[in-house]
Tab-separated table of C-alpha atoms in Angstrom:
chain	number	residue	atom	x	y	z
F	1	MET	CA	10.091	-13.707	12.939
F	2	SER	CA	9.989	-17.482	12.810
F	3	LYS	CA	8.232	-19.227	9.960
F	4	LYS	CA	5.817	-20.926	12.376
F	5	LYS	CA	4.818	-17.607	13.966
F	6	SER	CA	4.344	-16.069	10.512
F	7	GLN	CA	2.111	-18.959	9.428
F	8	LEU	CA	0.084	-18.659	12.630
F	9	MET	CA	-0.411	-14.935	12.098
F	10	ASN	CA	-1.396	-15.432	8.438
F	11	SER	CA	-3.869	-18.119	9.500
F	12	PHE	CA	-5.422	-15.779	12.065
F	13	VAL	CA	-5.671	-12.969	9.532
F	14	SER	CA	-7.157	-15.275	6.876
F	15	GLU	CA	-9.848	-16.493	9.266
F	16	HIS	CA	-10.708	-12.957	10.343
F	17	VAL	CA	-10.716	-11.617	6.776
F	18	SER	CA	-13.089	-14.306	5.559
F	19	ALA	CA	-15.460	-13.467	8.414
F	20	SER	CA	-15.778	-9.776	7.554
F	21	THR	CA	-14.948	-7.253	4.895
F	22	ASN	CA	-14.540	-3.529	5.307
F	23	SER	CA	-14.618	-0.529	3.032
F	24	MET	CA	-12.247	2.425	3.046
F	25	SER	CA	-14.991	4.403	4.805
F	26	ASP	CA	-15.024	1.822	7.603
F	27	LEU	CA	-11.293	2.260	8.134
F	28	GLN	CA	-11.534	6.060	8.028
F	29	ALA	CA	-14.330	5.988	10.613
F	30	ASP	CA	-11.929	4.367	13.106
F	31	HIS	CA	-9.795	7.436	13.834
F	32	ASP	CA	-7.122	5.535	15.781
F	33	LEU	CA	-6.669	2.974	13.025
F	34	TRP	CA	-6.699	5.634	10.300
F	35	TYR	CA	-3.991	7.528	12.206
F	36	LYS	CA	-1.856	4.369	12.329
F	37	ILE	CA	-2.306	3.891	8.575
F	38	ARG	CA	-1.168	7.471	8.022
F	39	VAL	CA	1.886	6.890	10.244
F	40	LEU	CA	2.806	3.841	8.157
F	41	LEU	CA	2.437	5.818	4.923
F	42	HIS	CA	4.517	8.641	6.404
F	43	ASP	CA	7.242	6.193	7.420
F	44	LEU	CA	7.350	4.550	4.001
F	45	HIS	CA	7.528	7.940	2.309
F	46	ASN	CA	10.250	9.270	4.638
F	47	ILE	CA	12.307	6.145	5.274
F	48	ALA	CA	15.441	7.628	3.698
F	49	ASN	CA	15.576	10.813	5.768
F	50	ASP	CA	13.819	9.994	9.072
F	51	HIS	CA	15.710	7.711	11.456
F	52	ALA	CA	12.616	6.963	13.572
F	53	ALA	CA	10.680	5.962	10.445
F	54	GLN	CA	13.574	3.803	9.330
F	55	ALA	CA	13.686	2.054	12.717
F	56	ARG	CA	9.937	1.368	12.713
F	57	THR	CA	9.975	-0.070	9.190
F	58	GLN	CA	12.630	-2.599	10.188
F	59	ASN	CA	10.348	-4.331	12.717
F	60	PRO	CA	7.183	-5.457	10.852
F	61	THR	CA	6.473	-9.158	10.609
F	62	ASP	CA	4.406	-8.842	7.432
F	63	GLU	CA	5.956	-8.361	4.007
F	64	PHE	CA	3.491	-5.526	3.318
F	65	TYR	CA	4.088	-3.842	6.721
F	66	ILE	CA	0.508	-4.584	7.848
F	67	SER	CA	1.644	-5.834	11.271
F	68	GLY	CA	3.385	-4.671	14.428
F	69	PRO	CA	4.717	-2.214	15.364
F	70	TYR	CA	2.030	-0.418	13.386
F	71	PHE	CA	-1.022	-2.646	13.873
F	72	THR	CA	-2.406	-5.308	16.205
F	73	LEU	CA	-3.442	-8.655	14.730
F	74	GLU	CA	-7.081	-7.560	14.728
F	75	GLU	CA	-6.277	-4.265	13.005
F	76	ALA	CA	-4.135	-6.046	10.428
F	77	ALA	CA	-7.026	-8.409	9.731
F	78	ARG	CA	-9.412	-5.468	9.270
F	79	ILE	CA	-7.033	-3.756	6.861
F	80	LYS	CA	-6.392	-6.920	4.864
F	81	GLY	CA	-10.137	-7.536	4.712
F	82	THR	CA	-10.825	-4.131	3.214
F	83	ILE	CA	-12.261	-3.988	-0.263
F	84	VAL	CA	-10.523	-1.240	-2.207
F	85	PRO	CA	-12.136	-0.272	-5.497
F	86	SER	CA	-9.864	-0.046	-8.509
F	87	PRO	CA	-8.972	3.544	-9.261
F	88	ILE	CA	-9.909	5.073	-12.558
F	89	LEU	CA	-7.277	6.809	-14.655
F	90	ALA	CA	-8.615	10.276	-13.838
F	91	GLU	CA	-7.956	9.612	-10.137
F	92	ILE	CA	-4.259	8.956	-10.762
F	93	PRO	CA	-2.820	11.862	-12.754
F	94	GLU	CA	0.676	10.379	-12.526
F	95	LEU	CA	-0.429	7.364	-14.577
F	96	GLU	CA	-2.054	9.544	-17.194
F	97	GLU	CA	1.182	11.505	-17.480
F	98	LEU	CA	3.206	8.312	-17.925
F	99	GLU	CA	0.813	7.035	-20.565
F	100	PHE	CA	1.103	10.286	-22.489
F	101	GLU	CA	4.912	10.258	-22.283
F	102	GLY	CA	5.001	6.690	-23.550
F	103	ASP	CA	2.824	7.562	-26.535
F	104	SER	CA	4.941	10.566	-27.467
F	105	GLU	CA	8.051	8.401	-27.714
F	106	HIS	CA	6.489	6.426	-30.534
F	107	HIS	CA	4.891	9.356	-32.287
F	108	ILE	CA	6.491	10.228	-35.598
F	109	SER	CA	5.968	13.742	-36.805
F	110	PRO	CA	5.913	14.507	-40.521
F	111	HIS	CA	9.097	16.552	-40.044
F	112	SER	CA	11.157	13.823	-38.414
F	113	SER	CA	13.585	11.762	-40.405
F	114	PRO	CA	13.746	7.969	-40.138
F	115	ARG	CA	16.502	6.472	-38.008
F	116	SER	CA	19.395	4.859	-39.828
């Protein structure tokens, strides 16, 4: 995509985003849009082993894939205007696991000997 077209699209999205904000519930209520979001997530998750997913992910005009072929300009603006609350640690068990693993690396038991 040309730089001028990209700037035009970003300008459109910025204007639309400033005019309205959505919540995750708003996006989920639009079943067609929510389906498209799920297709994008599927494609990103399966890009290595699904040729159709790989082909679709090569065409977006937005660095975050929030564009065609997945979304129209209006849909992209709605998604980018969505307020997503920050998750808490309990909602992301993978992060809790990583934090625990990191702490155990620095834990010294009374039975361990110092490194030389």
